[in-house]
GROMACS .gro file of C-alpha atoms in nm:
model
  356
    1UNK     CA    1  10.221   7.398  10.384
    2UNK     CA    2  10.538   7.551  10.298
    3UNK     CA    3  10.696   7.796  10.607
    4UNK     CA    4  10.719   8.127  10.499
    5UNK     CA    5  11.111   8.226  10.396
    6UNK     CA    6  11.350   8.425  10.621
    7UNK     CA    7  11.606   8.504  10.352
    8UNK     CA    8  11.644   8.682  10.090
    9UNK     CA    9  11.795   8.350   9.842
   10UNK     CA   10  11.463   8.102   9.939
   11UNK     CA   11  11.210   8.402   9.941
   12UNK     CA   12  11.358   8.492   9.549
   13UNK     CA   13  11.332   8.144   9.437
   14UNK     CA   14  10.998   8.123   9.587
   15UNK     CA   15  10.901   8.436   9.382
   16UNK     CA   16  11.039   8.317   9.043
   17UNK     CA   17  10.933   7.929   9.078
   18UNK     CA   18  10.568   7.979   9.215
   19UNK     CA   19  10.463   8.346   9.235
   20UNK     CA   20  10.566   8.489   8.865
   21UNK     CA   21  10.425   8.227   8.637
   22UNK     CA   22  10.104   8.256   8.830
   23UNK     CA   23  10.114   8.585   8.772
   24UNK     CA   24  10.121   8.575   8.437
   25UNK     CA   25   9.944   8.330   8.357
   26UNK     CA   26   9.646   8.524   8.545
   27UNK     CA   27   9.749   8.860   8.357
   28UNK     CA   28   9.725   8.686   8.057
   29UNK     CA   29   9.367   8.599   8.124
   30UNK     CA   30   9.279   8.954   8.181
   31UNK     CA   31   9.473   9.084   7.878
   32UNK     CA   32   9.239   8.813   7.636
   33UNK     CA   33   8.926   8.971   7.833
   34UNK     CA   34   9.069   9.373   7.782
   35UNK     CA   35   9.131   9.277   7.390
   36UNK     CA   36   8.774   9.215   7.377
   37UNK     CA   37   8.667   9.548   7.468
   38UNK     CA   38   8.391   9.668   7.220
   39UNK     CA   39   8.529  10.067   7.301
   40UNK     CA   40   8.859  10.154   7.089
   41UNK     CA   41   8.907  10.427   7.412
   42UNK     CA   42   8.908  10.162   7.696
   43UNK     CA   43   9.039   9.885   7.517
   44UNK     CA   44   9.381  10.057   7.451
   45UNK     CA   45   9.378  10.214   7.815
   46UNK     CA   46   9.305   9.859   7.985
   47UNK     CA   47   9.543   9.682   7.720
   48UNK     CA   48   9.863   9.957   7.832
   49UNK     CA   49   9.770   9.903   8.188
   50UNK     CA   50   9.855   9.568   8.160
   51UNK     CA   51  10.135   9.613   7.941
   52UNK     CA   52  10.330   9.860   8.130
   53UNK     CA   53  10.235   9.800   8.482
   54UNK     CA   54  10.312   9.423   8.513
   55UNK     CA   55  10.554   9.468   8.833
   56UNK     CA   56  10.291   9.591   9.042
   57UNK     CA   57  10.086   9.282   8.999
   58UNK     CA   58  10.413   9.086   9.017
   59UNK     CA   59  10.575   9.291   9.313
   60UNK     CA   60  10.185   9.296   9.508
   61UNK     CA   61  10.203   8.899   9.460
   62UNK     CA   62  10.456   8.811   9.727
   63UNK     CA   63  10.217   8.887   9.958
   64UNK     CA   64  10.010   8.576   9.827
   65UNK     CA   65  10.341   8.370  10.031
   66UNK     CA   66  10.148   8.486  10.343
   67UNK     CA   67   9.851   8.240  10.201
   68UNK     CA   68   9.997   7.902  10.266
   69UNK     CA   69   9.791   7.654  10.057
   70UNK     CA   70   9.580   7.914   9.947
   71UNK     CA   71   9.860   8.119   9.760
   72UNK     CA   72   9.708   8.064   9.406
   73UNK     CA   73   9.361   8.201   9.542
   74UNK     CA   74   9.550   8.551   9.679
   75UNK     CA   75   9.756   8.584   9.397
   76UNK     CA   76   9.422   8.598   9.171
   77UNK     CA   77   9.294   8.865   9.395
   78UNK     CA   78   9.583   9.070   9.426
   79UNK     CA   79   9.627   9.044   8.985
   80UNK     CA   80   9.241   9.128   8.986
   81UNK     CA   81   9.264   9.409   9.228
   82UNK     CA   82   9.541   9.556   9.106
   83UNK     CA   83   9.442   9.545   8.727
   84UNK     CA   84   9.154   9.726   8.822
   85UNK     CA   85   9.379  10.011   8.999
   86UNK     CA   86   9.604  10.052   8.675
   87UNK     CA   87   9.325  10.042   8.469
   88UNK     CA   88   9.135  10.366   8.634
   89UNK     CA   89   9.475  10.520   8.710
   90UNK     CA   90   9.552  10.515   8.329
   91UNK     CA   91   9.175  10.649   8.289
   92UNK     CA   92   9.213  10.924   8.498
   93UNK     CA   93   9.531  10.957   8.420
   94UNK     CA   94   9.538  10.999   8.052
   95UNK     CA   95   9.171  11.084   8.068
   96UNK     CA   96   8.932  11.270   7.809
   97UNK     CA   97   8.795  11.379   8.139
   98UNK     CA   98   8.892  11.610   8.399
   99UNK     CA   99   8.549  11.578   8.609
  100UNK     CA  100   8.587  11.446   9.034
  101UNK     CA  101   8.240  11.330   8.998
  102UNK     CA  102   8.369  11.079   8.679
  103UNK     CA  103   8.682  10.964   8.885
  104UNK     CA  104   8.476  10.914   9.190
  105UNK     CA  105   8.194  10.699   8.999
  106UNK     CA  106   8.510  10.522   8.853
  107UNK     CA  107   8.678  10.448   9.189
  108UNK     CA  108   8.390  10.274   9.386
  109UNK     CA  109   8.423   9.975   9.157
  110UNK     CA  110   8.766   9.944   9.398
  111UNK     CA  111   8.516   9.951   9.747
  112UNK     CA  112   8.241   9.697   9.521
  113UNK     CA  113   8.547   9.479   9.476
  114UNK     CA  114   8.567   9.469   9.855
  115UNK     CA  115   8.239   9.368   9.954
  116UNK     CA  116   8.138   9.008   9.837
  117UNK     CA  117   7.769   9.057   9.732
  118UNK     CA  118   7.758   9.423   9.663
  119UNK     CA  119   7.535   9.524   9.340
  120UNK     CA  120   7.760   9.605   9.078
  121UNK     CA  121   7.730   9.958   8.966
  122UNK     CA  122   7.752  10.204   8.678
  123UNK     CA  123   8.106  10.236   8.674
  124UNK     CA  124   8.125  10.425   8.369
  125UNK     CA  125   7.781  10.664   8.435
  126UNK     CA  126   7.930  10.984   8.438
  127UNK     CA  127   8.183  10.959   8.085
  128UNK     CA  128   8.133  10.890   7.739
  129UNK     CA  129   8.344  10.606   7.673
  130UNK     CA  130   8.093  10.350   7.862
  131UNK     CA  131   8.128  10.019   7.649
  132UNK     CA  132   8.400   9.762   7.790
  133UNK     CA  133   8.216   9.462   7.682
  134UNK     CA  134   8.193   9.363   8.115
  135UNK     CA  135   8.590   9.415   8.172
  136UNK     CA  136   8.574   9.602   8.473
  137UNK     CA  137   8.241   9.448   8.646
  138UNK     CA  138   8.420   9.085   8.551
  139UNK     CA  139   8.705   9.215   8.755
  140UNK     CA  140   8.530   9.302   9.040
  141UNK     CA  141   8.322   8.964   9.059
  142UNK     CA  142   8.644   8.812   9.089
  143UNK     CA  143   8.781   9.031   9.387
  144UNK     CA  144   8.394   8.957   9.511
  145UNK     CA  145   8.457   8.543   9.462
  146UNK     CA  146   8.760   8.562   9.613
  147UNK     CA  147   8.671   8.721   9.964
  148UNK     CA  148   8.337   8.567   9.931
  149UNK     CA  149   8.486   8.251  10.021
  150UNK     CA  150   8.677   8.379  10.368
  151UNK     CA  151   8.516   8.252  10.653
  152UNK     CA  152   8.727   8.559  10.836
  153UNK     CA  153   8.633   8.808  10.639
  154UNK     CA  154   8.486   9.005  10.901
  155UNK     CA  155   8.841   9.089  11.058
  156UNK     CA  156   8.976   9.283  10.785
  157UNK     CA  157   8.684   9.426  10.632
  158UNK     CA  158   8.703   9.721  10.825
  159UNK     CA  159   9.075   9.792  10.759
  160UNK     CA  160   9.011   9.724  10.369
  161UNK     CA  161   8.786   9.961  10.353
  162UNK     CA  162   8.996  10.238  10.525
  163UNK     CA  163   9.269  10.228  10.314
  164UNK     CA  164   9.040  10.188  10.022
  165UNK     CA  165   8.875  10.531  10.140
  166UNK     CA  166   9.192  10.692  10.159
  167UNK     CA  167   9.330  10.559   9.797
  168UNK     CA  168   9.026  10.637   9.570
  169UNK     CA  169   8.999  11.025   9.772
  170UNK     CA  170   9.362  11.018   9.638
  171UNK     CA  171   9.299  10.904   9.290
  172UNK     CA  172   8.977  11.161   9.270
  173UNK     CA  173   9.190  11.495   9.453
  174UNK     CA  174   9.538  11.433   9.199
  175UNK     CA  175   9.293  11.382   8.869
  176UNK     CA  176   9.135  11.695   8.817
  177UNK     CA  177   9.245  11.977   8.673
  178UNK     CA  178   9.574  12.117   8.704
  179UNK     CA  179   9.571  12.421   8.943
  180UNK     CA  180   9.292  12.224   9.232
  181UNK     CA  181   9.508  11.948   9.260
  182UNK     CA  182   9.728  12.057   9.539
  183UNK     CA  183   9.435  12.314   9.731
  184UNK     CA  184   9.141  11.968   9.738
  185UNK     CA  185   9.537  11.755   9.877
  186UNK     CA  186   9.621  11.997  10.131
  187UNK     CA  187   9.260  12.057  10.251
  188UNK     CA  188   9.180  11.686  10.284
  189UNK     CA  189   9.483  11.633  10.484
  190UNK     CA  190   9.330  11.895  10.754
  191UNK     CA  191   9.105  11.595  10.844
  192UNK     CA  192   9.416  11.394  10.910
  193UNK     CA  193   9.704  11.628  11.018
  194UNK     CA  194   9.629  11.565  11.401
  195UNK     CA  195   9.689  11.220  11.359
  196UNK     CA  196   9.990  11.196  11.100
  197UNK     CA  197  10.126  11.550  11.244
  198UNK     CA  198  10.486  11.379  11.097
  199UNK     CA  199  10.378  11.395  10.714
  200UNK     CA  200  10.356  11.626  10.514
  201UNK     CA  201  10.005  11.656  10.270
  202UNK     CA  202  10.235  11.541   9.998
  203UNK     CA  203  10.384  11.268  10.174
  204UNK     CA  204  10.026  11.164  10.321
  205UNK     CA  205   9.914  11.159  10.009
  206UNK     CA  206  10.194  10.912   9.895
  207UNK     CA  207  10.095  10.663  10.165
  208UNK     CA  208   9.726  10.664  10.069
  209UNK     CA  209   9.821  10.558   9.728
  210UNK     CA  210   9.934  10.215   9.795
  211UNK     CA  211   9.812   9.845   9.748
  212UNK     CA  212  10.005   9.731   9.994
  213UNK     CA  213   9.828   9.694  10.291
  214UNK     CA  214   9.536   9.549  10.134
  215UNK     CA  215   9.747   9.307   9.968
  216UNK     CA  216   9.910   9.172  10.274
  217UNK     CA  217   9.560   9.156  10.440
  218UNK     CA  218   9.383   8.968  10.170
  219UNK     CA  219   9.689   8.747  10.203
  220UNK     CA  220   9.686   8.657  10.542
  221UNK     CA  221   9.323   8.583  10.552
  222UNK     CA  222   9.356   8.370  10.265
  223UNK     CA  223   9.615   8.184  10.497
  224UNK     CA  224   9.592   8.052  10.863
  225UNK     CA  225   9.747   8.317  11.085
  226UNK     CA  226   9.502   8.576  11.105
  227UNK     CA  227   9.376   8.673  11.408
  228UNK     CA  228   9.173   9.027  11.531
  229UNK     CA  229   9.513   9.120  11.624
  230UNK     CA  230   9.744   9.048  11.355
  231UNK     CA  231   9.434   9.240  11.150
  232UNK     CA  232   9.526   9.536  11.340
  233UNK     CA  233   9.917   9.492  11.377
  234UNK     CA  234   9.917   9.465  10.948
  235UNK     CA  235   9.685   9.807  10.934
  236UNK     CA  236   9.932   9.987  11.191
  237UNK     CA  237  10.286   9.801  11.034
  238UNK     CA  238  10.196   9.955  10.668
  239UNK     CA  239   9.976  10.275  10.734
  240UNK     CA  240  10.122  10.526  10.668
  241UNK     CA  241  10.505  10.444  10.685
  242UNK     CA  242  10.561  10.080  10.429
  243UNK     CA  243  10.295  10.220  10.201
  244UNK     CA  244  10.488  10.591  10.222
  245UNK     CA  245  10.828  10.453  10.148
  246UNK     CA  246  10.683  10.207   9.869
  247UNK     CA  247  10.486  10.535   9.699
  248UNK     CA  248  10.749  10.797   9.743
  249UNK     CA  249  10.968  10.531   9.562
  250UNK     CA  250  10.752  10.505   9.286
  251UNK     CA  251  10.741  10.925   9.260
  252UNK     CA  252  11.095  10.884   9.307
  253UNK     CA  253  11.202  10.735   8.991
  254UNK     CA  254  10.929  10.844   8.782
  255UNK     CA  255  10.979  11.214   8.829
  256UNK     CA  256  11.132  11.285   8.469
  257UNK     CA  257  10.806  11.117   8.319
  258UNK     CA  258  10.597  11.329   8.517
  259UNK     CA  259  10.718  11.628   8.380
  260UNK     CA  260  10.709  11.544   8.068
  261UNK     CA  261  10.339  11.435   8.110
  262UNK     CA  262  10.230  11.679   8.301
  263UNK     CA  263  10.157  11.482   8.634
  264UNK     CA  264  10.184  11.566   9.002
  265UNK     CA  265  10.468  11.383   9.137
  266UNK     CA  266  10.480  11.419   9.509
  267UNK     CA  267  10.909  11.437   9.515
  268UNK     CA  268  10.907  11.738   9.354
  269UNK     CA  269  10.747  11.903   9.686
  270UNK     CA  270  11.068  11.856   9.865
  271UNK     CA  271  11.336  12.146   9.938
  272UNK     CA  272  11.565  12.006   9.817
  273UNK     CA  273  11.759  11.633   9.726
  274UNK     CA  274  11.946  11.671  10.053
  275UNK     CA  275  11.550  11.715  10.239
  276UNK     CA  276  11.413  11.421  10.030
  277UNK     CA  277  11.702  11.220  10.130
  278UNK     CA  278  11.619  11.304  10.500
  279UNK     CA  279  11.255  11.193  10.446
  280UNK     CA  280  11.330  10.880  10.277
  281UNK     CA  281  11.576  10.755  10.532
  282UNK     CA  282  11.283  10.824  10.844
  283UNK     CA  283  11.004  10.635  10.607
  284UNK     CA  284  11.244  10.352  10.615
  285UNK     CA  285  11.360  10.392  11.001
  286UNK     CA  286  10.960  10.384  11.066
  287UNK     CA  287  10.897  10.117  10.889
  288UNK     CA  288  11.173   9.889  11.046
  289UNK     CA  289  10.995  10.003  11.357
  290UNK     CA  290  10.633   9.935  11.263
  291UNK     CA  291  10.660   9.590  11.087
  292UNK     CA  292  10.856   9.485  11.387
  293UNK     CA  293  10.550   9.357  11.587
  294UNK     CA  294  10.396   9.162  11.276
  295UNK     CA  295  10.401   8.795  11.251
  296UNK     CA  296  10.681   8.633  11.025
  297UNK     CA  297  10.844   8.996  11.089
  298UNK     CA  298  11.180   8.928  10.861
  299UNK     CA  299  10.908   8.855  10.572
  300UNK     CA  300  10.762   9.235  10.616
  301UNK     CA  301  11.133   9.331  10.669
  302UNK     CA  302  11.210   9.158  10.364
  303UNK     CA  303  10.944   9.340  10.157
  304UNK     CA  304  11.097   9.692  10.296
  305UNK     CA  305  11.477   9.586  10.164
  306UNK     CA  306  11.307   9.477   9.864
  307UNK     CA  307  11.130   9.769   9.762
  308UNK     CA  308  11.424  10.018   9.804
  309UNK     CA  309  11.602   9.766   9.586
  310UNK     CA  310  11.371   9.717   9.346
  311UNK     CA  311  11.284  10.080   9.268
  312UNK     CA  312  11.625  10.153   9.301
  313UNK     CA  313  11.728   9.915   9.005
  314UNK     CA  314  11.503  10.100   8.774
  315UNK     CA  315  11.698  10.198   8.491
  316UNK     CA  316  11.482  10.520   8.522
  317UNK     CA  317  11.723  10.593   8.848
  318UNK     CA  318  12.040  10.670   8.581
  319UNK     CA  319  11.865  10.981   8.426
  320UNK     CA  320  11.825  11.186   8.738
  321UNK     CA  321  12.004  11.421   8.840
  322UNK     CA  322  12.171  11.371   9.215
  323UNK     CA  323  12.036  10.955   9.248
  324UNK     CA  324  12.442  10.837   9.300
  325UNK     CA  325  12.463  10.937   9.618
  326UNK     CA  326  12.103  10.911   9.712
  327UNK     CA  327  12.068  10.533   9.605
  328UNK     CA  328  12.397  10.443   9.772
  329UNK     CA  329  12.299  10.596  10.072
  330UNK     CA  330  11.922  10.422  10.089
  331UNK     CA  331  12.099  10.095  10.027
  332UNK     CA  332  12.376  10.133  10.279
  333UNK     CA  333  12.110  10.222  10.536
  334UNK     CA  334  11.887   9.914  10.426
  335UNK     CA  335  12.193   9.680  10.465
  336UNK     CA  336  12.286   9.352  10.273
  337UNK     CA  337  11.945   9.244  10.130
  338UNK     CA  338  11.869   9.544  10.029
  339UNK     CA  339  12.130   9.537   9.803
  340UNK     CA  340  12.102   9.140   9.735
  341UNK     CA  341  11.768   9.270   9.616
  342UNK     CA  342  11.934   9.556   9.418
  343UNK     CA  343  12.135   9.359   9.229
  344UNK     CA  344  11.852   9.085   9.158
  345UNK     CA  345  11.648   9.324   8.982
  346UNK     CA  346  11.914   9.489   8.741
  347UNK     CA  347  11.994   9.143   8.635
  348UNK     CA  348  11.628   9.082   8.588
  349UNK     CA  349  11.546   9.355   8.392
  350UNK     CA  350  11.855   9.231   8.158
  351UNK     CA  351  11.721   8.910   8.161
  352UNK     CA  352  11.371   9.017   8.032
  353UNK     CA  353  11.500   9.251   7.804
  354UNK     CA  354  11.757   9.022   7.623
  355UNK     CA  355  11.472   8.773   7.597
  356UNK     CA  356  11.137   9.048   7.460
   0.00000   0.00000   0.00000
C-alpha cells in the first residue's frame, strides 16, 4: 500500500494521477444514468448538478488517499454520496417547491445511503416531479454496497449519522420560504448554543453543511487505521471548525451569485469584512488545533491549506469587493502550502479552460 503523502508536491500528483480520472470516470457513469431520467424537471436538475459541481466530488475524493488499497472503493462512495447532495441541493434549491415536509422526505435518502440494508423509500412522495427512472434510489444502493462491505462499520456509524442529522436539518431550515429561513436557523441553534457557545447560528449553520467529515470517515474505514478512537478524534478534528472554514469558504466566494439568486449566504451575516476576516482567521487557528491529534496529521493539515487555496483561486474571488487584502491575509496566515495550493488551482482552472 502506498504511505499516505506529507507534502504538498507528492499529495498533488497523487490527486491528478490516481484520484481525478477516477473521479470522472465514476461521474461519468452517473451523468449516462441522470440523462436517462424519464422527468424533463429532474433530469436537467441532476444533469447541472453534475455539470457544475464537479470539484466537490473531486475536492471530497482526496479523502479516498486515507483508503490504502481500497481507494477506488471510497472514491465511489464519496462521487455517489456527494452526487446525491448536489442533486437535492439543486432541488431545493431551484425548487418548484417551497414545502419543509418535501425537502425533508428528499433528504432521508442521504441517512438511507448510510445504513446498508435500509428499505429504500419514497424519496419523491411529497412533490410532483416523482419520475427519475431509479436515479436517486440507484445512488443510494451504491452508498448502501459500499459500507455494506465494512467489517468496521459499527465505529463510525454513529458519527455518520450525526453529521448527517445536522446537514439535512440544514438543507430543510435554508429551503423554505424566504422570511422563515433565518427564525427555524436561529431557533435550531438554541438546541446547540451551550455546546458551540463560540459560533454564531450562521456560522453553525455553515459547519453543518459539509461532506467533509463523512468523507474522511468513510475513508478511513475503507482503509486500515481505524480504530474507536481515531472514529472519535476525525468527528472532534472536523466538527464544527474544518467543516466551518471549508463552508464559510464556499459562502465566501459565492456571495455575488447569491444575490443575484436570491439565496441565503451565511457571509453576508457578518459586521463587516474586517469581522469576517476575524472569523475566518479563528476557523483556521481551530482547525490547526483540532486536526492536530488525528492520525497522518500533516494530511488533515494539508486538506486545511488546501481548501483556503482552493476557494481562494476561484476566479469568483476577483469580483468582490474588499477580497485583496482578505485573500492575502488568509494565505499569509496558512503559510507556504497554502499558497503552493493557491497557485495550483489558478493554473488548473487555466488548464481546463484552455482545453473545454
Amino acid at each position: 500500500m502506498g504511505s499516505i503523502p506529507r507534502r504538498a508536491i507528492p499529495l498533488m500528483a497523487t490527486i491528478y494521477r490516481k484520484i481525478f480520472p477516477q473521479v470522472h470516470k465514476e461521474l461519468s457513469y452517473w451523468k449516462g444514468r441522470a440523462n436517462q431520467i424519464p422527468n424533463q424537471e429532474l433530469r436537467r436538475q441532476a444533469l447541472d448538478s453534475i455539470e457544475d459541481k464537479t470539484f466537490h466530488c473531486e475536492g471530497g475524493s482526496i479523502y479516498a488517499i486515507l483508503a490504502g488499497d481500497n481507494r477506488d472503493k471510497a472514491i465511489q462512495f464519496v462521487v455517489a454520496y456527494q452526487t446525491i447532495s448536489d442533486y437535492l441541493d439543486n432541488l431545493c434549491d431551484r425548487s418548484t417547491s417551497l414545502d419543509p415536509k418535501d425537502f425533508r422526505t428528499l433528504h432521508t435518502s442521504m441517512k438511507d445511503a448510510l445504513t446498508p440494508g435500509n428499505p429504500i423509500g419514497d424519496y419523491y412522495a411529497e412533490r410532483e416531479e416523482k419520475d427519475d427512472g431509479g436515479y436517486l434510489q440507484d445512488l443510494v444502493k451504491t452508498c448502501q454496497n459500499l459500507l455494506g462491505q465494512l467489517s468496521n462499520y459499527s465505529q463510525i456509524k454513529g458519527y455518520l449519522y450525526e453529521l448527517a442529522d445536522l446537514y439535512c436539518d440544514l438543507q430543510v431550515h435554508k429551503h423554505v420560504k424566504m422570511d422563515e429561513r433565518v427564525p427555524r436557523l436561529k431557533s435550531w441553534f438554541n438546541d446547540y448554543q451551550k455546546r458551540w457557545g463560540d459560533l454564531s447560528w450562521y456560522e453553525f449553520s455553515a459547519c453543518s453543511g459539509s461532506t467533509l467529515g463523512i468523507f474522511c470517515l468513510v475513508s478511513y474505514a475503507h482503509g486500515e487505521h481505524l480504530t474507536e478512537e481515531v472514529a472519535s478524534q476525525v468527528y472532534n478534528g472536523y466538527f464544527p471548525y474544518m467543516q466551518g472554514l471549508h463552508i464559510l469558504l464556499d459562502y465566501y466566494i459565492d456571495q455575488q451569485e447569491d444575490l443575484e439568486e436570491g439565496d441565503l449566504n451565511f457571509c453576508t451575516y457578518y459586521d463587516h469584512e474586517d469581522h469576517m476576516k476575524e472569523r475566518f482567521l479563528y476557523f483556521i487557528d481551530q482547525t490547526k488545533l483540532h486536526v492536530n491529534p488525528l492520525p497522518h496529521a500533516s494530511f488533515h493539515h494539508m486538506v486545511q491549506k488546501g481548501l483556503v487555496g482552493l476557494y481562494l483561486a476561484d476566479s469568483k474571488v476577483q469580483k468582490l469587493q474588499g477580497a485583496r487584502p482578505l485573500v492575502k491575509e488568509l494565505l499569509s496566515v496558512s503559510g507556504t502550502k497554502a499558497k503552493f495550493f493557491y497557485m495550483n488551482s489558478k493554473l488548473y482552472h487555466k488548464l481546463k479552460t484552455a482545453l473545454a
